[in-house]
Amino acid sequence: MNPKAALDTLLAFQQAEIAERNRTLARSQAAAEMLLAQYAARHGGDEEPEVEQLRGAEAVRARMTDLVPTMRKESLAFVPGGAQTPEVLAASKVTSAEPLARGVRMRSVYLDSIRNAPGTLEHAQWLTERGAEVRTVPALPMRLWIKDRELAMVPIDPADSAAGAVLLRQPGAVAAFLALFEAVWASAVSFGEAPGAAWRTPARSPASCCASWPRATRTRPRPAAWASPCAANGA
């Protein structure tokens, strides 16, 4: 076969796979945003313990400082924003080291663009060397942290994580975000594997209710909003 024709065929296959992956992720983003809107409409003024609103990044960081030591089994996180600042990376090491040492399982999904950001790349390697699991995707819908499958933290405004976060304990809400995480995790590329290698294995299709997000990836460091364990998060 002509080498150029073979290369064109390979590239066409990869582009079709990426397009399908992005369509699935877009459906997930829409589903997640709808869930947040419905939850806000039902519980916006409630003081129920299942829903806790944290206004501003400082309030979120303070709450996470209280929650991290109580983790027993697992921490799951989406880490959008691409390259992270040195300050955020240092904070993430502080919050991650102790749970990892206790044997807490940590799984994080970053953007593919961190592979071109030396500082964040080194941080991901630091995490995996200590037992954390890291994967990457082209884009992420929002910041997300799930603790022990019992509590989910999501931004009040997915487009502006610095506005604060909503802490959800209601089983149905946590289950929905857990399904979103697992669907994205299943289609993400393992940190030790190059993203371009995905063409060799057909992508596993996430559930249709969980989809990707058309937000562009970023490699420029941005000011920190809030950082979850095993995940250095920018704004």
CSV table of C-alpha atoms in Angstrom, one decimal:
chain,number,residue,atom,x,y,z
A,1,MET,CA,0.0,0.0,0.0
A,2,ASN,CA,1.1,3.5,-0.7
A,3,PRO,CA,2.6,5.0,2.5
A,4,LYS,CA,0.7,8.2,2.1
A,5,ALA,CA,-2.6,6.4,1.6
A,6,ALA,CA,-1.9,4.3,4.7
A,7,LEU,CA,-1.2,7.4,6.7
A,8,ASP,CA,-4.3,9.1,5.4
A,9,THR,CA,-6.4,6.1,6.4
A,10,LEU,CA,-4.9,6.0,9.9
A,11,LEU,CA,-5.5,9.8,10.4
A,12,ALA,CA,-9.1,9.5,9.2
A,13,PHE,CA,-9.7,6.6,11.6
A,14,GLN,CA,-8.3,8.6,14.5
A,15,GLN,CA,-10.3,11.7,13.6
A,16,ALA,CA,-13.5,9.8,13.4
A,17,GLU,CA,-12.8,8.2,16.8
A,18,ILE,CA,-12.1,11.5,18.4
A,19,ALA,CA,-15.2,13.1,16.9
A,20,GLU,CA,-17.4,10.2,18.3
A,21,ARG,CA,-15.7,10.5,21.7
A,22,ASN,CA,-16.4,14.3,21.8
A,23,ARG,CA,-20.0,13.8,20.9
A,24,THR,CA,-20.4,11.3,23.8
A,25,LEU,CA,-18.6,13.7,26.2
A,26,ALA,CA,-20.9,16.6,25.0
A,27,ARG,CA,-23.9,14.5,26.0
A,28,SER,CA,-22.4,13.9,29.4
A,29,GLN,CA,-21.8,17.6,30.0
A,30,ALA,CA,-25.4,18.4,29.1
A,31,ALA,CA,-26.7,15.7,31.4
A,32,ALA,CA,-24.4,16.9,34.3
A,33,GLU,CA,-25.5,20.5,33.8
A,34,MET,CA,-29.2,19.5,33.7
A,35,LEU,CA,-28.7,17.6,37.0
A,36,LEU,CA,-27.1,20.7,38.6
A,37,ALA,CA,-29.9,22.9,37.4
A,38,GLN,CA,-32.6,20.6,38.7
A,39,TYR,CA,-30.8,20.2,42.0
A,40,ALA,CA,-30.4,24.0,42.4
A,41,ALA,CA,-34.1,24.5,41.7
A,42,ARG,CA,-35.2,22.0,44.3
A,43,HIS,CA,-32.7,22.8,47.0
A,44,GLY,CA,-31.5,26.3,46.4
A,45,GLY,CA,-32.8,27.7,49.6
A,46,ASP,CA,-32.8,24.5,51.7
A,47,GLU,CA,-30.5,24.0,54.7
A,48,GLU,CA,-30.6,20.2,54.4
A,49,PRO,CA,-27.4,18.4,55.4
A,50,GLU,CA,-27.5,16.6,52.0
A,51,VAL,CA,-26.7,19.9,50.3
A,52,GLU,CA,-24.0,22.4,51.4
A,53,GLN,CA,-23.2,25.5,49.4
A,54,LEU,CA,-19.6,26.9,49.7
A,55,ARG,CA,-19.3,30.4,48.4
A,56,GLY,CA,-15.8,31.3,47.0
A,57,ALA,CA,-12.6,29.3,46.5
A,58,GLU,CA,-11.4,29.9,50.1
A,59,ALA,CA,-14.5,28.4,51.6
A,60,VAL,CA,-14.1,25.4,49.3
A,61,ARG,CA,-10.4,24.9,50.3
A,62,ALA,CA,-11.3,25.2,54.0
A,63,ARG,CA,-14.0,22.6,53.7
A,64,MET,CA,-11.8,20.2,51.8
A,65,THR,CA,-9.1,20.6,54.5
A,66,ASP,CA,-11.7,19.2,56.9
A,67,LEU,CA,-12.9,16.4,54.6
A,68,VAL,CA,-9.6,15.0,53.3
A,69,PRO,CA,-8.4,13.5,56.7
A,70,THR,CA,-11.8,11.6,56.9
A,71,MET,CA,-11.4,9.8,53.6
A,72,ARG,CA,-11.4,6.0,54.2
A,73,LYS,CA,-11.3,4.2,50.8
A,74,GLU,CA,-11.4,6.3,47.6
A,75,SER,CA,-11.0,9.7,46.0
A,76,LEU,CA,-12.2,10.4,42.5
A,77,ALA,CA,-11.5,13.7,40.6
A,78,PHE,CA,-11.8,15.5,37.3
A,79,VAL,CA,-9.0,18.0,36.9
A,80,PRO,CA,-9.7,20.5,34.1
A,81,GLY,CA,-7.5,23.5,33.3
A,82,GLY,CA,-4.4,21.9,31.8
A,83,ALA,CA,-1.1,23.2,33.2
A,84,GLN,CA,-1.2,24.1,36.9
A,85,THR,CA,0.7,26.7,38.8
A,86,PRO,CA,3.5,25.7,41.2
A,87,GLU,CA,1.4,26.8,44.1
A,88,VAL,CA,-1.5,24.6,43.2
A,89,LEU,CA,0.8,21.6,42.6
A,90,ALA,CA,2.5,22.1,46.0
A,91,ALA,CA,-1.0,22.2,47.7
A,92,SER,CA,-2.0,19.1,45.9
A,93,LYS,CA,1.0,17.2,47.2
A,94,VAL,CA,0.2,18.2,50.7
A,95,THR,CA,-3.4,17.0,50.5
A,96,SER,CA,-2.5,13.8,48.6
A,97,ALA,CA,0.4,12.5,50.4
A,98,GLU,CA,-1.3,11.5,53.7
A,99,PRO,CA,-4.3,9.7,52.2
A,100,LEU,CA,-2.1,7.8,49.7
A,101,ALA,CA,0.2,6.7,52.6
A,102,ARG,CA,-2.9,5.4,54.3
A,103,GLY,CA,-3.8,3.3,51.3
A,104,VAL,CA,-6.7,5.4,50.0
A,105,ARG,CA,-7.3,4.7,46.3
A,106,MET,CA,-7.0,7.8,44.2
A,107,ARG,CA,-8.1,8.1,40.6
A,108,SER,CA,-7.9,11.4,38.7
A,109,VAL,CA,-8.7,12.4,35.1
A,110,TYR,CA,-6.6,15.2,33.7
A,111,LEU,CA,-6.5,16.9,30.3
A,112,ASP,CA,-4.3,15.5,27.6
A,113,SER,CA,-2.5,18.8,27.5
A,114,ILE,CA,-0.7,18.2,30.8
A,115,ARG,CA,1.6,16.0,28.8
A,116,ASN,CA,3.1,19.2,27.3
A,117,ALA,CA,3.3,21.0,30.7
A,118,PRO,CA,6.5,19.9,32.5
A,119,GLY,CA,5.5,20.9,36.0
A,120,THR,CA,2.0,19.2,35.9
A,121,LEU,CA,3.5,16.2,34.1
A,122,GLU,CA,6.0,15.8,36.9
A,123,HIS,CA,3.2,16.1,39.5
A,124,ALA,CA,1.2,13.3,37.8
A,125,GLN,CA,4.3,11.1,37.8
A,126,TRP,CA,4.8,11.9,41.5
A,127,LEU,CA,1.2,10.8,42.1
A,128,THR,CA,1.5,7.5,40.2
A,129,GLU,CA,4.8,6.7,41.9
A,130,ARG,CA,2.8,6.7,45.2
A,131,GLY,CA,0.0,4.5,44.0
A,132,ALA,CA,-2.5,7.0,42.5
A,133,GLU,CA,-4.1,6.3,39.2
A,134,VAL,CA,-4.0,9.0,36.5
A,135,ARG,CA,-5.7,9.1,33.1
A,136,THR,CA,-6.2,11.9,30.5
A,137,VAL,CA,-8.9,13.0,28.0
A,138,PRO,CA,-9.1,15.7,25.4
A,139,ALA,CA,-11.6,17.8,27.4
A,140,LEU,CA,-13.5,17.7,30.7
A,141,PRO,CA,-17.0,19.1,31.5
A,142,MET,CA,-16.3,20.5,35.0
A,143,ARG,CA,-14.3,20.2,38.2
A,144,LEU,CA,-15.5,17.2,40.3
A,145,TRP,CA,-14.5,15.5,43.4
A,146,ILE,CA,-16.1,12.3,44.9
A,147,LYS,CA,-15.2,11.1,48.4
A,148,ASP,CA,-15.7,7.5,49.4
A,149,ARG,CA,-18.7,7.3,47.0
A,150,GLU,CA,-20.7,9.1,49.6
A,151,LEU,CA,-20.1,12.8,48.8
A,152,ALA,CA,-19.7,14.7,45.6
A,153,MET,CA,-18.3,18.3,45.2
A,154,VAL,CA,-19.1,20.2,42.0
A,155,PRO,CA,-18.8,23.9,41.1
A,156,ILE,CA,-21.8,26.2,41.6
A,157,ASP,CA,-21.0,27.5,38.1
A,158,PRO,CA,-19.2,24.9,35.9
A,159,ALA,CA,-17.8,27.8,33.8
A,160,ASP,CA,-16.3,29.5,36.9
A,161,SER,CA,-15.1,27.2,39.7
A,162,ALA,CA,-13.8,30.2,41.7
A,163,ALA,CA,-17.5,31.1,42.4
A,164,GLY,CA,-17.6,28.1,44.9
A,165,ALA,CA,-18.9,24.6,45.1
A,166,VAL,CA,-21.9,22.5,46.1
A,167,LEU,CA,-21.3,19.6,48.4
A,168,LEU,CA,-23.9,16.8,47.7
A,169,ARG,CA,-24.5,13.9,50.0
A,170,GLN,CA,-27.9,12.7,48.6
A,171,PRO,CA,-27.3,9.2,47.3
A,172,GLY,CA,-29.1,9.8,44.0
A,173,ALA,CA,-27.0,12.9,43.2
A,174,VAL,CA,-23.8,11.2,44.2
A,175,ALA,CA,-24.6,8.1,42.1
A,176,ALA,CA,-25.2,10.3,39.0
A,177,PHE,CA,-21.8,12.0,39.3
A,178,LEU,CA,-20.2,8.7,40.1
A,179,ALA,CA,-21.6,7.3,36.8
A,180,LEU,CA,-20.3,10.3,35.0
A,181,PHE,CA,-16.8,9.8,36.4
A,182,GLU,CA,-16.8,6.0,35.6
A,183,ALA,CA,-17.9,6.6,32.0
A,184,VAL,CA,-15.2,9.2,31.4
A,185,TRP,CA,-12.6,7.0,33.2
A,186,ALA,CA,-13.4,4.1,31.0
A,187,SER,CA,-12.7,6.0,27.8
A,188,ALA,CA,-9.7,7.9,29.2
A,189,VAL,CA,-6.1,7.1,28.3
A,190,SER,CA,-3.8,5.7,30.9
A,191,PHE,CA,-1.1,8.1,32.0
A,192,GLY,CA,1.7,5.8,30.8
A,193,GLU,CA,0.2,5.6,27.3
A,194,ALA,CA,0.4,8.2,24.6
A,195,PRO,CA,-3.1,9.6,23.7
A,196,GLY,CA,-2.4,8.8,20.0
A,197,ALA,CA,-2.2,5.1,20.8
A,198,ALA,CA,-5.9,5.0,21.4
A,199,TRP,CA,-6.5,4.2,17.7
A,200,ARG,CA,-5.2,0.7,18.2
A,201,THR,CA,-8.0,-0.2,20.5
A,202,PRO,CA,-11.6,0.8,19.8
A,203,ALA,CA,-12.8,3.2,22.4
A,204,ARG,CA,-15.1,1.9,25.1
A,205,SER,CA,-18.4,3.8,24.8
A,206,PRO,CA,-19.4,5.6,27.9
A,207,ALA,CA,-23.1,5.4,28.9
A,208,SER,CA,-25.1,7.9,26.7
A,209,CYS,CA,-26.1,9.8,29.8
A,210,CYS,CA,-22.5,10.7,30.5
A,211,ALA,CA,-20.7,12.8,27.9
A,212,SER,CA,-17.8,15.0,27.0
A,213,TRP,CA,-17.4,18.7,26.9
A,214,PRO,CA,-16.5,21.0,24.1
A,215,ARG,CA,-14.3,23.2,26.3
A,216,ALA,CA,-10.9,23.8,24.8
A,217,THR,CA,-7.9,22.4,26.6
A,218,ARG,CA,-5.5,24.8,28.1
A,219,THR,CA,-1.8,24.6,28.7
A,220,ARG,CA,-1.3,28.1,30.3
A,221,PRO,CA,-1.2,28.0,34.1
A,222,ARG,CA,-4.2,29.8,35.7
A,223,PRO,CA,-4.8,30.9,39.3
A,224,ALA,CA,-6.0,28.2,41.5
A,225,ALA,CA,-9.7,27.9,42.4
A,226,TRP,CA,-9.9,24.8,44.6
A,227,ALA,CA,-7.8,21.7,44.6
A,228,SER,CA,-9.0,18.2,45.4
A,229,PRO,CA,-6.7,15.4,46.7
A,230,CYS,CA,-4.7,13.8,44.0
A,231,ALA,CA,-5.8,16.6,41.7
A,232,ALA,CA,-4.2,20.0,41.3
A,233,ASN,CA,-7.1,22.2,40.1
A,234,GLY,CA,-6.9,25.5,38.4
A,235,ALA,CA,-9.7,28.0,38.0
